[in-house]
Short mmCIF file of C-alpha atoms and ligand atoms in Angstrom, two decimals:
data_model
loop_
_atom_site.label_atom_id
_atom_site.label_comp_id
_atom_site.label_asym_id
_atom_site.label_seq_id
_atom_site.Cartn_x
_atom_site.Cartn_y
_atom_site.Cartn_z
CA MET A 1 3.93 28.18 -23.04
CA ALA A 2 7.63 28.32 -23.94
CA PHE A 3 9.76 27.31 -20.98
CA GLU A 4 13.13 28.81 -20.12
CA LYS A 5 14.51 25.36 -19.20
CA ASN A 6 13.34 21.76 -19.37
CA ILE A 7 14.58 19.68 -16.45
CA LEU A 8 14.23 15.93 -16.05
CA VAL A 9 13.84 14.77 -12.45
CA THR A 10 14.00 10.99 -12.04
CA GLY A 11 12.36 9.31 -9.03
CA GLY A 12 10.16 12.35 -8.38
CA ALA A 13 7.30 10.28 -6.95
CA GLY A 14 9.51 8.97 -4.15
CA PHE A 15 10.36 10.45 -0.78
CA ILE A 16 13.12 12.98 -1.55
CA GLY A 17 12.18 13.43 -5.23
CA SER A 18 8.68 14.64 -4.34
CA HIS A 19 10.13 17.42 -2.16
CA VAL A 20 12.61 18.37 -4.89
CA ILE A 21 9.84 18.55 -7.50
CA ARG A 22 7.60 20.67 -5.25
CA LEU A 23 10.44 23.11 -4.57
CA LEU A 24 11.36 23.44 -8.27
CA ILE A 25 7.75 23.79 -9.48
CA ASN A 26 7.03 26.57 -7.00
CA LYS A 27 10.35 28.38 -7.16
CA TYR A 28 10.89 28.29 -10.93
CA PRO A 29 7.58 28.80 -12.76
CA THR A 30 9.53 29.30 -16.01
CA TYR A 31 11.08 25.81 -15.82
CA ARG A 32 9.22 22.77 -17.09
CA ILE A 33 9.83 19.92 -14.65
CA VAL A 34 9.38 16.44 -16.12
CA ASN A 35 9.09 13.71 -13.51
CA LEU A 36 10.18 10.28 -14.78
CA ASP A 37 9.21 7.56 -12.32
CA LEU A 38 8.38 3.87 -12.60
CA LEU A 39 6.04 4.01 -9.58
CA THR A 40 7.62 1.06 -7.83
CA TYR A 41 6.36 0.18 -4.33
CA ALA A 42 8.24 3.31 -3.14
CA GLY A 43 6.79 5.71 -5.73
CA ASN A 44 3.49 7.37 -4.98
CA LEU A 45 1.84 10.14 -6.99
CA GLU A 46 -0.12 11.12 -3.89
CA ASN A 47 3.15 12.69 -2.73
CA LEU A 48 2.65 15.32 -5.44
CA SER A 49 -1.13 15.74 -5.38
CA ASP A 50 -0.90 19.43 -4.36
CA ILE A 51 1.19 20.42 -7.40
CA ASP A 52 0.32 17.89 -10.11
CA SER A 53 -1.94 20.29 -12.00
CA ALA A 54 0.75 23.00 -12.18
CA GLU A 55 1.32 24.20 -15.74
CA ASN A 56 5.07 23.59 -15.51
CA TYR A 57 4.79 19.98 -14.27
CA THR A 58 4.63 16.82 -16.41
CA PHE A 59 4.65 13.20 -15.27
CA GLU A 60 6.08 10.40 -17.43
CA LYS A 61 5.75 6.86 -16.15
CA GLY A 62 8.66 4.63 -17.20
CA ASP A 63 11.81 2.76 -16.33
CA ILE A 64 15.22 4.46 -16.32
CA VAL A 65 16.67 1.12 -17.49
CA ASP A 66 14.57 1.27 -20.70
CA THR A 67 16.96 2.81 -23.27
CA ASP A 68 14.37 3.55 -25.97
CA PHE A 69 11.99 5.15 -23.51
CA VAL A 70 14.68 7.34 -21.93
CA ASN A 71 15.94 8.45 -25.38
CA SER A 72 12.39 9.23 -26.49
CA LEU A 73 12.01 11.59 -23.51
CA PHE A 74 15.27 13.39 -24.36
CA GLU A 75 14.00 13.83 -27.93
CA LYS A 76 10.55 14.97 -26.81
CA TYR A 77 11.64 17.55 -24.21
CA ASP A 78 15.19 18.58 -25.23
CA PHE A 79 16.30 18.62 -21.59
CA ASP A 80 18.70 21.25 -20.30
CA GLY A 81 19.43 19.28 -17.17
CA VAL A 82 18.85 16.05 -15.30
CA ILE A 83 18.46 15.66 -11.54
CA HIS A 84 18.76 11.93 -11.01
CA LEU A 85 17.19 10.51 -7.84
CA ALA A 86 15.47 7.31 -9.08
CA ALA A 87 16.91 4.33 -7.25
CA GLU A 88 16.22 1.29 -5.17
CA SER A 89 16.94 2.89 -1.81
CA HIS A 90 16.42 0.46 1.08
CA VAL A 91 19.47 -1.36 2.51
CA ASP A 92 17.49 -4.35 3.89
CA ARG A 93 15.87 -4.96 0.49
CA SER A 94 19.31 -4.85 -1.15
CA ILE A 95 20.41 -7.67 1.14
CA GLU A 96 17.37 -9.75 0.05
CA ASP A 97 17.54 -8.90 -3.66
CA PRO A 98 20.80 -7.30 -4.85
CA MET A 99 20.05 -7.67 -8.56
CA SER A 100 17.24 -5.12 -8.68
CA PHE A 101 19.69 -2.62 -7.12
CA ILE A 102 22.33 -3.39 -9.73
CA LYS A 103 19.81 -2.93 -12.52
CA THR A 104 18.18 0.29 -11.39
CA ASN A 105 21.06 2.01 -9.61
CA ILE A 106 23.88 1.09 -11.97
CA LEU A 107 22.36 0.24 -15.37
CA GLY A 108 19.65 2.90 -15.01
CA THR A 109 22.27 5.55 -14.27
CA VAL A 110 24.43 4.50 -17.23
CA ASN A 111 21.37 4.59 -19.44
CA LEU A 112 20.61 8.17 -18.42
CA LEU A 113 24.27 9.20 -18.86
CA ASN A 114 24.29 7.72 -22.36
CA ALA A 115 21.05 9.47 -23.26
CA ALA A 116 22.46 12.80 -22.06
CA ARG A 117 25.74 12.25 -23.88
CA SER A 118 24.17 11.30 -27.19
CA ASN A 119 21.26 13.73 -27.19
CA TRP A 120 23.18 16.79 -25.95
CA LYS A 121 25.00 17.84 -29.09
CA ASP A 122 26.66 20.68 -27.20
CA PHE A 123 27.27 20.42 -23.44
CA THR A 124 27.21 24.21 -22.90
CA GLY A 125 24.66 25.11 -20.24
CA LYS A 126 23.79 21.45 -19.62
CA ARG A 127 24.04 19.66 -16.30
CA PHE A 128 23.71 16.04 -15.12
CA TYR A 129 23.23 15.97 -11.34
CA HIS A 130 23.55 12.58 -9.66
CA VAL A 131 22.04 12.36 -6.15
CA SER A 132 23.93 9.90 -3.97
CA THR A 133 24.43 8.79 -0.41
CA ASP A 134 27.02 9.02 2.39
CA GLU A 135 26.87 5.21 2.62
CA VAL A 136 29.42 5.01 -0.22
CA TYR A 137 32.11 6.04 2.30
CA GLY A 138 31.54 2.98 4.48
CA SER A 139 31.50 3.04 8.26
CA LEU A 140 33.12 5.42 10.78
CA GLY A 141 34.42 4.63 14.25
CA GLU A 142 33.53 6.74 17.29
CA THR A 143 35.20 9.84 15.86
CA GLY A 144 35.80 11.56 12.53
CA PHE A 145 33.61 12.66 9.65
CA PHE A 146 33.14 11.84 5.98
CA THR A 147 34.62 14.54 3.74
CA GLU A 148 34.51 14.67 -0.05
CA GLU A 149 38.03 13.14 -0.01
CA THR A 150 37.13 10.10 2.12
CA PRO A 151 37.91 6.94 0.09
CA TYR A 152 34.91 4.88 -0.96
CA ASP A 153 34.34 1.72 1.10
CA PRO A 154 30.72 0.59 0.58
CA ARG A 155 29.52 -2.47 2.55
CA SER A 156 25.98 -3.30 1.42
CA PRO A 157 24.63 -4.16 -2.03
CA TYR A 158 22.74 -0.84 -1.88
CA SER A 159 25.76 1.30 -1.03
CA SER A 160 28.01 -0.53 -3.47
CA SER A 161 25.49 -0.02 -6.27
CA LYS A 162 25.39 3.70 -5.44
CA ALA A 163 29.22 3.84 -5.22
CA SER A 164 29.45 2.15 -8.59
CA SER A 165 27.06 4.65 -10.15
CA ASP A 166 29.02 7.57 -8.60
CA HIS A 167 32.25 6.28 -10.18
CA ILE A 168 30.58 5.89 -13.57
CA VAL A 169 29.13 9.41 -13.40
CA ARG A 170 32.63 10.77 -12.66
CA ALA A 171 34.05 8.65 -15.50
CA TYR A 172 31.66 10.36 -17.95
CA TYR A 173 33.03 13.72 -16.78
CA HIS A 174 36.67 12.75 -17.22
CA THR A 175 36.22 10.67 -20.38
CA TYR A 176 33.56 12.56 -22.32
CA GLY A 177 33.49 15.95 -20.60
CA LEU A 178 29.84 15.46 -19.60
CA PRO A 179 29.00 18.30 -17.18
CA ILE A 180 28.20 16.38 -14.02
CA VAL A 181 27.85 17.15 -10.34
CA ILE A 182 27.35 14.69 -7.46
CA SER A 183 26.13 15.05 -3.89
CA ASN A 184 26.39 12.51 -1.06
CA CYS A 185 23.83 13.01 1.66
CA SER A 186 23.13 11.56 5.10
CA ASN A 187 19.84 10.03 6.37
CA ASN A 188 16.79 12.08 5.45
CA TYR A 189 13.60 12.27 7.49
CA GLY A 190 10.24 14.01 7.09
CA PRO A 191 6.92 13.57 5.23
CA ASN A 192 6.33 11.05 2.39
CA GLN A 193 8.93 8.44 3.39
CA PHE A 194 7.90 4.85 2.77
CA PRO A 195 7.31 3.09 6.14
CA GLU A 196 10.12 0.58 5.77
CA LYS A 197 12.70 3.17 6.83
CA LEU A 198 13.29 3.58 10.57
CA LEU A 199 11.27 6.68 11.45
CA PRO A 200 7.98 6.23 9.52
CA LEU A 201 7.99 2.49 10.33
CA PHE A 202 8.40 3.12 14.04
CA ILE A 203 5.88 6.00 14.16
CA ASN A 204 3.28 3.76 12.52
CA ASN A 205 4.15 0.83 14.78
CA ILE A 206 3.93 2.96 17.93
CA LYS A 207 0.54 4.24 16.80
CA HIS A 208 -0.72 0.66 16.37
CA GLU A 209 1.11 -0.56 19.50
CA LYS A 210 3.22 -2.97 17.46
CA SER A 211 6.75 -4.13 18.21
CA LEU A 212 9.69 -1.79 17.43
CA PRO A 213 12.48 -4.01 16.03
CA VAL A 214 15.78 -2.36 17.00
CA TYR A 215 18.67 -4.00 15.11
CA GLY A 216 21.54 -5.30 17.26
CA ASP A 217 22.22 -3.25 20.38
CA GLY A 218 20.81 -0.06 18.81
CA LYS A 219 24.18 1.67 19.23
CA TYR A 220 24.48 2.64 15.58
CA THR A 221 24.80 6.28 14.67
CA ARG A 222 23.19 8.19 11.81
CA ASP A 223 23.30 11.91 10.90
CA TRP A 224 19.69 12.98 10.30
CA LEU A 225 18.69 15.69 7.83
CA TRP A 226 15.24 17.26 7.36
CA VAL A 227 14.21 16.22 3.84
CA MET A 228 13.25 19.75 2.75
CA ASP A 229 16.77 20.88 3.68
CA HIS A 230 18.08 18.22 1.30
CA ALA A 231 15.79 19.63 -1.41
CA THR A 232 17.18 23.16 -0.91
CA ALA A 233 20.74 21.79 -1.03
CA ILE A 234 19.93 20.03 -4.31
CA ASP A 235 18.55 23.29 -5.73
CA VAL A 236 21.70 25.19 -4.72
CA ILE A 237 24.05 22.52 -6.07
CA TYR A 238 22.11 22.17 -9.33
CA HIS A 239 22.32 25.92 -9.94
CA ASP A 240 25.64 26.94 -8.35
CA GLY A 241 27.76 23.78 -7.98
CA LYS A 242 30.85 23.36 -10.15
CA ASN A 243 31.06 20.75 -12.89
CA GLY A 244 32.98 17.63 -11.87
CA GLU A 245 32.63 18.41 -8.15
CA THR A 246 31.18 16.43 -5.27
CA TYR A 247 29.36 18.01 -2.32
CA ASN A 248 28.60 16.30 0.99
CA ILE A 249 25.25 17.19 2.57
CA GLY A 250 24.48 16.50 6.25
CA GLY A 251 22.43 17.68 9.17
CA ASN A 252 25.12 18.12 11.89
CA ASN A 253 22.65 15.98 13.77
CA GLU A 254 24.06 12.68 14.98
CA TRP A 255 21.93 10.27 16.99
CA GLN A 256 22.47 6.74 18.21
CA ASN A 257 19.43 4.79 17.02
CA ILE A 258 18.33 3.85 20.52
CA ASP A 259 18.43 7.46 21.77
CA LEU A 260 16.50 8.64 18.75
CA ILE A 261 13.91 5.90 19.28
CA HIS A 262 13.45 6.89 22.93
CA VAL A 263 12.79 10.50 21.97
CA LEU A 264 10.50 9.34 19.18
CA CYS A 265 8.45 7.25 21.63
CA GLU A 266 8.06 10.29 23.89
CA ILE A 267 6.95 12.58 21.07
CA VAL A 268 4.45 10.07 19.61
CA ASP A 269 3.02 9.34 23.07
CA ASP A 270 2.71 13.06 23.71
CA GLU A 271 0.96 13.67 20.37
CA LEU A 272 -1.43 10.73 20.97
CA GLY A 273 -2.19 11.80 24.54
CA ARG A 274 -0.62 8.64 25.98
CA GLU A 275 1.49 8.56 29.10
CA LYS A 276 4.82 10.08 28.02
CA GLY A 277 7.35 7.37 27.10
CA SER A 278 4.92 4.47 27.68
CA SER A 279 5.61 3.21 24.13
CA LYS A 280 9.19 2.37 25.06
CA LYS A 281 7.80 -1.01 26.18
CA LEU A 282 7.32 -1.82 22.46
CA ILE A 283 11.11 -1.78 21.87
CA HIS A 284 12.56 -5.19 21.03
CA PHE A 285 16.22 -5.79 20.26
CA VAL A 286 16.34 -8.14 17.26
CA LYS A 287 18.97 -9.85 15.14
CA ASP A 288 21.28 -7.32 13.55
CA ARG A 289 21.28 -6.22 9.91
CA PRO A 290 24.17 -8.10 8.20
CA GLY A 291 27.11 -5.77 7.52
CA HIS A 292 25.43 -3.01 9.54
CA ASP A 293 27.51 0.19 9.27
CA LYS A 294 28.34 1.49 12.73
CA ARG A 295 28.38 5.23 12.23
CA TYR A 296 27.82 7.82 9.50
CA ALA A 297 28.66 11.50 10.04
CA ILE A 298 29.06 14.19 7.42
CA ASP A 299 31.47 17.08 7.30
CA ALA A 300 29.41 19.60 5.32
CA THR A 301 31.99 22.40 5.39
CA LYS A 302 32.45 22.49 1.62
CA ILE A 303 28.81 23.15 0.72
CA LYS A 304 28.59 25.73 3.53
CA ASN A 305 31.75 27.61 2.51
CA GLU A 306 31.39 27.37 -1.26
CA LEU A 307 27.62 27.50 -1.77
CA GLY A 308 26.34 29.02 1.48
CA TRP A 309 24.00 26.11 2.32
CA GLU A 310 23.25 25.01 5.89
CA PRO A 311 20.48 22.87 7.40
CA SER A 312 17.61 25.00 8.68
CA ILE A 313 15.78 22.74 11.14
CA GLN A 314 17.04 21.35 14.41
CA SER A 315 16.38 17.75 15.25
CA GLU A 316 13.63 17.74 17.89
CA GLU A 317 11.60 20.32 15.98
CA GLY A 318 11.92 18.25 12.79
CA LEU A 319 11.08 15.02 14.63
CA ARG A 320 7.89 16.51 16.04
CA LEU A 321 6.85 17.86 12.61
CA THR A 322 7.52 14.40 11.16
CA VAL A 323 5.47 12.63 13.82
CA GLN A 324 2.59 15.08 13.36
CA TRP A 325 2.63 14.56 9.57
CA TYR A 326 2.40 10.74 9.78
CA LEU A 327 -0.26 10.80 12.48
CA LYS A 328 -2.35 13.30 10.51
CA ASN A 329 -1.98 11.70 7.05
CA THR A 330 -3.76 8.47 7.89
CA ALA A 331 -5.13 7.93 4.35
CA TRP A 332 -1.58 8.21 2.93
CA MET A 333 -0.31 5.65 5.45
CA GLU A 334 -3.24 3.29 4.80
CA ASN A 335 -2.68 3.47 1.04
CA VAL A 336 1.04 2.77 1.15
CA THR A 337 0.61 -0.07 3.63
CA SER A 338 -2.18 -1.77 1.67
CA GLY A 339 -1.57 -4.57 -0.86
CA ASN A 340 1.55 -6.64 -0.26
CA TYR A 341 3.07 -4.39 2.40
CA GLN A 342 2.14 -6.44 5.46
CA LYS A 343 3.10 -9.71 3.76
CA TYR A 344 6.47 -8.28 2.76
CA TYR A 345 7.06 -6.78 6.17
CA ASP A 346 6.19 -10.03 7.97
CA LYS A 347 8.58 -11.97 5.73
CA MET A 348 11.35 -9.40 6.14
CA TYR A 349 11.18 -9.51 9.93
CA ALA A 350 10.30 -13.19 10.40
CA ASP A 351 13.90 -14.26 10.91
CA ARG A 352 14.89 -11.21 12.94
CA VAL A 353 12.52 -11.28 15.89
P1 NAD B 401 12.58 6.28 -2.57
O1 NAD B 401 12.78 4.81 -2.53
O2 NAD B 401 11.63 6.91 -1.64
O3 NAD B 401 12.14 6.72 -4.04
C1 NAD B 401 12.74 6.19 -5.20
C2 NAD B 401 11.88 6.57 -6.39
O4 NAD B 401 12.51 6.05 -7.57
C3 NAD B 401 10.47 5.98 -6.34
O5 NAD B 401 9.52 6.96 -6.69
C4 NAD B 401 10.51 4.86 -7.38
O6 NAD B 401 9.25 4.62 -7.98
C5 NAD B 401 11.51 5.41 -8.37
N1 NAD B 401 12.17 4.34 -9.14
C6 NAD B 401 12.73 3.20 -8.64
N2 NAD B 401 13.21 2.45 -9.65
C7 NAD B 401 12.96 3.13 -10.80
C8 NAD B 401 13.23 2.88 -12.18
N3 NAD B 401 13.84 1.75 -12.57
N4 NAD B 401 12.85 3.81 -13.09
C9 NAD B 401 12.22 4.94 -12.70
N5 NAD B 401 11.93 5.23 -11.42
C10 NAD B 401 12.30 4.34 -10.48
O7 NAD B 401 14.04 6.91 -2.44
P2 NAD B 401 14.52 8.22 -1.67
O8 NAD B 401 14.75 7.88 -0.26
O9 NAD B 401 13.64 9.35 -2.04
O10 NAD B 401 15.96 8.42 -2.35
C11 NAD B 401 16.09 9.15 -3.57
C12 NAD B 401 17.56 9.19 -3.95
O11 NAD B 401 18.31 9.82 -2.92
C13 NAD B 401 18.18 7.81 -4.15
O12 NAD B 401 19.06 7.89 -5.24
C14 NAD B 401 18.92 7.55 -2.85
O13 NAD B 401 20.02 6.71 -3.08
C15 NAD B 401 19.36 8.95 -2.50
N6 NAD B 401 19.53 9.21 -1.03
C16 NAD B 401 18.55 8.87 -0.15
C17 NAD B 401 18.71 9.19 1.20
C18 NAD B 401 17.65 8.88 2.24
O14 NAD B 401 17.89 9.08 3.43
N7 NAD B 401 16.46 8.43 1.86
C19 NAD B 401 19.89 9.82 1.64
C20 NAD B 401 20.89 10.11 0.69
C21 NAD B 401 20.68 9.82 -0.66
O1 DAU B 402 22.74 7.47 4.97
C1 DAU B 402 21.87 7.66 3.87
C2 DAU B 402 21.01 6.44 3.69
O2 DAU B 402 20.06 6.45 4.76
C3 DAU B 402 20.29 6.40 2.35
O3 DAU B 402 21.22 6.32 1.32
C4 DAU B 402 19.32 5.22 2.28
O4 DAU B 402 18.59 5.27 1.07
C5 DAU B 402 18.36 5.31 3.45
O5 DAU B 402 17.53 4.18 3.45
C6 DAU B 402 19.13 5.40 4.78
O6 DAU B 402 19.81 4.15 5.06
P1 DAU B 402 19.81 3.50 6.54
O7 DAU B 402 20.08 2.07 6.39
O8 DAU B 402 20.68 4.29 7.45
O9 DAU B 402 18.27 3.81 6.95
P2 DAU B 402 17.18 2.90 7.71
O10 DAU B 402 16.02 3.80 7.99
O11 DAU B 402 16.93 1.62 7.02
O12 DAU B 402 17.90 2.58 9.10
C7 DAU B 402 18.35 3.60 9.97
C8 DAU B 402 19.04 2.93 11.15
O13 DAU B 402 18.06 2.24 11.93
C9 DAU B 402 20.06 1.86 10.75
O14 DAU B 402 21.13 1.88 11.69
C10 DAU B 402 19.28 0.56 10.87
C11 DAU B 402 18.32 0.83 12.00
N1 DAU B 402 17.02 0.13 11.92
C12 DAU B 402 16.29 0.26 10.77
C13 DAU B 402 15.06 -0.37 10.65
C14 DAU B 402 14.26 -0.25 9.37
C15 DAU B 402 16.54 -0.60 13.00
O15 DAU B 402 17.20 -0.69 14.07
N2 DAU B 402 15.33 -1.23 12.88
C16 DAU B 402 14.57 -1.15 11.75
O16 DAU B 402 13.48 -1.76 11.68
#
């Protein structure tokens, strides 16, 4: 079958990437979607098991840092566009091992930019979309929001590696005219998230009546976005965003961690038929994450006004759907927590509790 467009999605076996791939495969049957993923601990092809036999889907296992491999894919598929999500994504891991974040998030991004620049003889109709995070803007006080004009002030090895890659992507626009677009999004939640991030970790721990390690005093604020809303925003930006522009994406949904965790305990207890809120006894305040950013909050006016995108799901509804998904998908949870997971987790938390 001849496809109208060939699009490379990197990191498609991960949390957000799997939702992006599913949306694109179903919405655009005339596009061929090539998923390039290394299948690190965070990548899981089970996340795509419902669509992996679709005619317009192809999986390529490989490393975005591998120049020859990336170039060979550009030659093989003659991509019209790239949606780049592959990354090391967990802040705590970046504190333990910054180098893997530098390699994947910075060198991997440069490698993809170079492949696009050298393989795209003519940039007309091409697009390189870099998916980034609100953490590049640093930390807010009690008030205010991140806009697209907020100066970068990253604090962790993760956020500084993402900030660095954002700057390099913009440099390729200004220096070489590469048609790029960037988005910076707040905390995502929903199905398929690896249980090292707050919500899936805590849902699984509540289920097994294990301790809930709340960092510091728990009075840290995040703006939570339903992951499928992020996928629709990425679709809209990929198709309608302007070259060289940045779009902030957020959920208008700020929670202090401790309040969110209390509601989470109530929902999980309710779903498991336990006395409502009884799991709150599992909460333990532990040593804080070093350099912990106090508050993130997104002003998403630009994407709303210019591209007509808004989040569709309100927080408690999304939280309940999330809890139900993790409690139902026990085989998924068992698979991703097999192998070295428990060993890693025990080591990670040994000096916190
Ligand atoms: P994730 O950790 O769940 O998935 C990352 C994926 O990238 C995995 O499938 C992994 O196998 C793959 N990968 C890692 N290194 C690779 C390499 N060298 N080559 C090829 N593939 C590799 O991450 P996520 O939470 O889905 O985040 C996806 C992107 O969105 C990241 O760029 C992240 O910075 C950004 N982001 C995430 C959030 C969030 O809340 N999770 C919010 C804003 C932005
Ligand atoms: O803001 C977007 C970012 O959101 C993304 O770029 C990152 O890839 C993603 O991991 C996420 O980063 P956070 O550090 O905000 O997410 P995490 O789930 O690790 O933590 C959320 C909050 O909960 C944070 O304030 C730290 C706290 N926390 C986390 C864990 C894992 C705890 O109190 N205890 C925990 O065990």
